[in-house]
CSV table of C-alpha atoms in Angstrom, one decimal:
chain,number,residue,atom,x,y,z
A,1403,MET,CA,141.7,134.5,181.3
A,1404,GLU,CA,142.2,133.8,177.6
A,1405,GLN,CA,138.7,134.9,176.8
A,1406,ALA,CA,139.2,138.1,178.8
A,1407,ALA,CA,142.4,138.8,176.9
A,1408,HIS,CA,140.7,138.3,173.6
A,1409,ALA,CA,137.9,140.6,174.6
A,1410,GLU,CA,140.4,143.3,175.6
A,1411,ALA,CA,142.2,142.9,172.3
A,1412,ASP,CA,139.0,143.2,170.4
A,1413,SER,CA,138.1,146.3,172.4
A,1414,GLU,CA,141.4,147.9,171.6
A,1415,ALA,CA,141.1,147.0,167.9
A,1416,SER,CA,137.7,148.6,167.9
A,1417,GLY,CA,139.1,151.8,169.5
A,1418,ALA,CA,141.9,151.8,166.9
A,1419,ASP,CA,139.4,151.4,164.1
A,1420,SER,CA,137.4,154.3,165.5
A,1421,ALA,CA,140.6,156.4,165.6
A,1422,ASP,CA,141.4,155.5,162.0
A,1423,VAL,CA,137.9,156.5,160.9
A,1424,ALA,CA,138.2,159.8,162.7
A,1425,ARG,CA,141.6,160.6,161.2
A,1426,ALA,CA,140.3,159.8,157.7
A,1427,ALA,CA,137.3,162.0,158.3
A,1428,PHE,CA,139.7,164.8,159.5
A,1429,ARG,CA,141.7,164.6,156.3
A,1430,SER,CA,138.5,164.5,154.2
A,1431,ARG,CA,137.1,167.6,156.0
A,1432,LEU,CA,140.3,169.5,155.5
A,1433,ARG,CA,140.3,168.8,151.8
A,1434,SER,CA,136.6,169.7,151.7
A,1435,GLY,CA,137.2,172.9,153.6
A,1436,MET,CA,139.9,174.0,151.1
A,1437,LEU,CA,137.4,173.5,148.3
A,1438,ASP,CA,134.7,175.4,150.2
A,1439,VAL,CA,136.9,178.5,150.5
A,1440,ALA,CA,137.5,178.7,146.7
A,1441,PRO,CA,134.7,181.4,146.3
A,1442,VAL,CA,136.3,183.4,149.1
A,1443,PHE,CA,139.7,183.1,147.4
A,1444,GLY,CA,138.1,184.4,144.1
A,1445,PHE,CA,136.4,187.3,145.8
A,1446,THR,CA,139.5,188.3,147.8
A,1447,LEU,CA,141.8,188.1,144.8
A,1448,GLY,CA,139.4,189.8,142.4
A,1449,PHE,CA,138.8,192.7,144.8
A,1450,ALA,CA,142.5,193.0,145.7
A,1451,LEU,CA,143.4,193.3,142.0
A,1452,LEU,CA,140.5,195.3,140.6
A,1453,HIS,CA,138.8,197.0,143.6
A,1454,GLU,CA,135.4,196.3,142.0
A,1455,VAL,CA,132.9,194.6,144.2
A,1456,ALA,CA,130.8,193.4,141.2
A,1457,VAL,CA,133.7,191.8,139.5
A,1458,ALA,CA,134.9,190.1,142.7
A,1459,LEU,CA,131.3,188.8,143.2
A,1460,ALA,CA,131.2,187.4,139.7
A,1461,ILE,CA,134.5,185.5,140.2
A,1462,ALA,CA,133.3,184.2,143.6
A,1463,LEU,CA,130.0,182.9,142.2
A,1464,THR,CA,131.8,181.3,139.2
A,1465,LEU,CA,134.2,179.5,141.4
A,1466,GLY,CA,131.4,178.3,143.7
A,1467,ALA,CA,129.5,176.9,140.7
A,1468,GLY,CA,132.7,175.3,139.4
A,1469,VAL,CA,133.3,173.5,142.8
A,1470,CYS,CA,129.7,172.2,142.7
A,1471,LEU,CA,130.3,170.9,139.1
A,1472,VAL,CA,133.6,169.2,140.1
A,1473,ARG,CA,131.9,167.4,143.0
A,1474,LEU,CA,129.0,166.3,140.9
A,1475,MET,CA,131.5,164.8,138.3
A,1476,ARG,CA,133.3,163.0,141.1
A,1477,GLY,CA,130.0,161.7,142.5
A,1478,GLU,CA,130.6,163.4,145.9
A,1479,PRO,CA,127.8,164.9,148.0
A,1480,VAL,CA,127.3,168.5,147.2
A,1481,ARG,CA,125.0,169.5,150.1
A,1482,ARG,CA,127.9,171.3,151.9
A,1483,THR,CA,129.0,173.0,148.7
A,1484,LEU,CA,125.4,174.2,148.1
A,1485,ALA,CA,125.2,175.5,151.6
A,1486,VAL,CA,128.6,177.4,151.2
A,1487,LEU,CA,127.3,178.7,147.8
A,1488,GLY,CA,124.2,179.9,149.6
A,1489,ILE,CA,126.3,181.8,152.1
A,1490,VAL,CA,128.3,183.3,149.3
A,1491,CYS,CA,125.1,184.4,147.6
A,1492,VAL,CA,123.9,186.0,150.8
A,1493,GLY,CA,127.2,187.7,151.3
A,1494,GLY,CA,127.2,188.8,147.7
A,1495,ALA,CA,123.8,190.3,148.1
A,1496,LEU,CA,124.9,192.3,151.2
A,1497,ALA,CA,128.0,193.5,149.5
A,1498,ALA,CA,126.0,194.6,146.4
A,1499,LEU,CA,123.4,196.4,148.5
A,1500,THR,CA,125.9,198.2,150.8
A,1501,GLY,CA,128.7,198.7,148.2
A,1502,GLN,CA,131.1,197.5,150.9
A,1503,ALA,CA,133.4,194.5,150.2
A,1504,THR,CA,133.6,193.6,153.9
A,1505,SER,CA,129.8,192.9,153.9
A,1506,PHE,CA,130.6,189.8,151.8
A,1507,PHE,CA,132.1,188.2,154.9
A,1508,LEU,CA,129.3,189.2,157.3
A,1509,PRO,CA,127.4,185.8,157.1
A,1510,SER,CA,130.6,183.9,158.0
A,1511,LEU,CA,131.2,186.2,161.0
A,1512,VAL,CA,127.7,185.8,162.2
A,1513,MET,CA,128.1,182.0,162.0
A,1514,HIS,CA,131.3,182.2,164.0
A,1515,GLY,CA,129.6,184.4,166.5
A,1516,VAL,CA,126.6,181.9,166.9
A,1517,LEU,CA,129.1,179.1,167.4
A,1518,ALA,CA,131.0,181.1,170.0
A,1519,VAL,CA,127.8,181.6,172.0
A,1520,ALA,CA,126.1,178.2,171.4
A,1521,THR,CA,129.1,175.9,171.9
A,1522,PRO,CA,129.7,176.7,175.6
A,1523,VAL,CA,126.0,176.2,176.3
A,1524,LEU,CA,126.2,172.8,174.7
A,1525,LEU,CA,129.3,171.9,176.6
A,1526,LEU,CA,127.6,172.8,179.9
A,1527,LEU,CA,124.6,170.6,179.0
A,1528,GLY,CA,126.9,167.7,178.2
A,1529,TRP,CA,126.3,167.7,174.4
A,1530,PRO,CA,129.7,168.7,172.9
A,1531,PRO,CA,129.5,169.2,169.2
A,1532,MET,CA,132.8,167.2,168.8
A,1533,GLY,CA,131.1,164.2,170.3
A,1534,LEU,CA,128.0,164.6,168.1
A,1535,ALA,CA,130.3,164.8,165.0
A,1536,ALA,CA,132.3,161.8,166.1
A,1537,GLY,CA,129.2,159.8,166.6
A,1538,LEU,CA,128.0,160.6,163.1
A,1539,ILE,CA,131.4,159.8,161.6
A,1540,THR,CA,131.9,156.4,163.3
A,1541,GLY,CA,128.2,155.4,163.3
A,1542,GLU,CA,128.1,155.3,167.1
A,1543,GLY,CA,125.4,157.9,167.4
A,1544,THR,CA,125.2,159.3,171.0
A,1545,SER,CA,126.0,156.1,172.9
A,1546,TRP,CA,129.2,157.8,174.1
A,1547,ARG,CA,127.1,159.9,176.5
A,1548,ARG,CA,126.5,156.8,178.6
A,1549,CYS,CA,130.2,156.8,179.5
A,1550,PRO,CA,131.1,159.6,181.9
A,1551,VAL,CA,134.8,159.3,181.0
A,1552,ARG,CA,134.2,159.7,177.2
A,1553,ARG,CA,131.7,162.4,177.7
A,1554,ARG,CA,134.2,164.4,179.8
A,1555,ALA,CA,136.9,163.7,177.2
A,1556,PHE,CA,134.7,165.1,174.4
A,1557,VAL,CA,133.9,168.2,176.4
A,1558,THR,CA,137.6,168.8,177.2
A,1559,GLY,CA,138.6,168.2,173.6
A,1560,ASN,CA,135.9,170.5,172.3
A,1561,VAL,CA,137.5,173.3,174.2
A,1562,ALA,CA,140.4,173.3,171.8
A,1563,ILE,CA,138.1,173.6,168.8
A,1564,LEU,CA,136.2,176.4,170.6
A,1565,ALA,CA,139.5,178.2,171.2
A,1566,GLY,CA,140.2,178.2,167.5
A,1567,ASN,CA,136.8,179.8,166.9
A,1568,TYR,CA,137.5,182.5,169.4
A,1569,LEU,CA,140.8,183.1,167.8
A,1570,THR,CA,139.2,183.5,164.4
A,1571,LEU,CA,136.7,186.0,165.8
A,1572,ALA,CA,139.5,187.9,167.5
A,1573,VAL,CA,141.3,188.3,164.2
A,1574,GLN,CA,138.4,188.9,161.8
A,1575,LEU,CA,136.1,191.2,163.8
A,1576,PRO,CA,138.6,194.1,164.0
A,1577,LEU,CA,139.3,193.7,160.3
A,1578,PHE,CA,135.6,193.8,159.5
A,1579,LEU,CA,135.0,196.9,161.7
A,1580,SER,CA,138.0,198.7,160.1
A,1581,GLY,CA,136.9,197.9,156.6
A,1582,GLN,CA,140.0,195.9,155.6
A,1583,ALA,CA,138.3,193.5,153.0
A,1584,VAL,CA,141.5,192.0,151.6
A,1585,ALA,CA,143.0,191.2,155.0
A,1586,LEU,CA,139.6,189.9,156.1
A,1587,GLY,CA,139.4,187.6,153.1
A,1588,THR,CA,143.0,186.4,153.7
A,1589,ALA,CA,142.1,185.5,157.3
A,1590,GLU,CA,138.9,183.7,156.0
A,1591,LEU,CA,141.0,181.6,153.7
A,1592,LEU,CA,143.0,180.3,156.8
A,1593,ASN,CA,139.8,179.2,158.5
A,1594,PRO,CA,140.0,175.5,157.3
A,1595,ILE,CA,143.6,175.3,158.6
A,1596,VAL,CA,142.6,176.7,162.0
A,1597,LEU,CA,139.6,174.4,162.2
A,1598,ALA,CA,141.7,171.4,161.1
A,1599,LEU,CA,144.4,172.1,163.7
A,1600,GLY,CA,141.8,172.8,166.4
A,1601,THR,CA,140.1,169.5,165.5
A,1602,LEU,CA,143.4,167.6,165.5
A,1603,LEU,CA,144.4,169.1,168.9
A,1604,GLY,CA,140.9,168.4,170.3
A,1605,TRP,CA,141.1,164.7,169.2
A,1606,ARG,CA,144.5,164.4,170.8
A,1607,VAL,CA,143.1,165.9,174.0
A,1608,TYR,CA,140.2,163.5,173.9
A,1609,ARG,CA,142.5,160.4,173.4
A,1610,ARG,CA,144.7,161.6,176.3
A,1611,VAL,CA,141.7,162.0,178.7
A,1612,VAL,CA,140.3,158.7,177.7
A,1613,GLY,CA,143.6,156.9,178.0
A,1614,THR,CA,143.2,153.2,178.3
A,1615,HIS,CA,139.6,153.4,179.6
A,1616,ARG,CA,137.2,151.0,177.9
A,1617,CYS,CA,133.4,151.2,178.6
A,1618,ALA,CA,131.1,148.5,177.4
A,1619,GLY,CA,128.3,151.0,176.8
A,1620,SER,CA,130.4,153.4,174.8
A,1621,ARG,CA,131.0,151.2,171.8
A,1622,PRO,CA,128.9,148.9,169.8
A,1623,SER,CA,128.8,145.3,171.1
A,1624,ALA,CA,129.8,143.8,167.8
A,1625,GLU,CA,133.0,142.4,169.4
A,1626,THR,CA,131.3,140.3,172.0
A,1627,PRO,CA,130.6,137.2,169.8
A,1628,HIS,CA,134.3,136.7,169.0
A,1629,PRO,CA,135.3,135.1,172.4
A,1630,LEU,CA,132.3,132.8,172.1
A,1631,GLU,CA,133.2,131.9,168.6
A,1632,ARG,CA,136.8,131.0,169.6
A,1633,THR,CA,135.5,128.9,172.5
A,1634,ALA,CA,133.1,127.1,170.2
A,1635,ALA,CA,136.0,126.4,167.8
């Protein structure tokens, strides 16, 4: 009985550690997202003040390069920033070719559209992106798929994140079609907050669905030696 109690306590501690890791990753992603939208902020502000696409693009690219430099100085990974800078360059090229400021936001809209189509397919196949991301963050990989309860919880939680993506498209697509570049840029700046809130809500839904369920196959078996060690002691 004592060994079973110790095993249960270790399992709960492991779940708490996973939750702490996920919350820390959530805060880190929010901060990272705020840095990532710096080029969008520069473009939106520059175009709102000067109504010149070329000047707004110059500000956006300068801020993007500045964010890369800051992360290099901090020793942080810059792959995400380079990817964002690449999207900014593609959007800048489209805006320069068309002469329309709204074209700057087209790559982001396309990405939201792809996610809006691909995510439901992944959910139906039992591969929720939320679970894949959590596996990478906690180092668990895809072992959570062996637990039907956790797999269903990740699918249910991912619906909240998907709803945020649909909300973003519902707001931004009409602005793009009507040529409202400043309003579109302002909405784009709110994306990290929408994503963070959707992720937080999705995580809460996941925890509620899982409840007190514990599955031996859903977590690493690192805790199993502890009861044996106590017995030996």
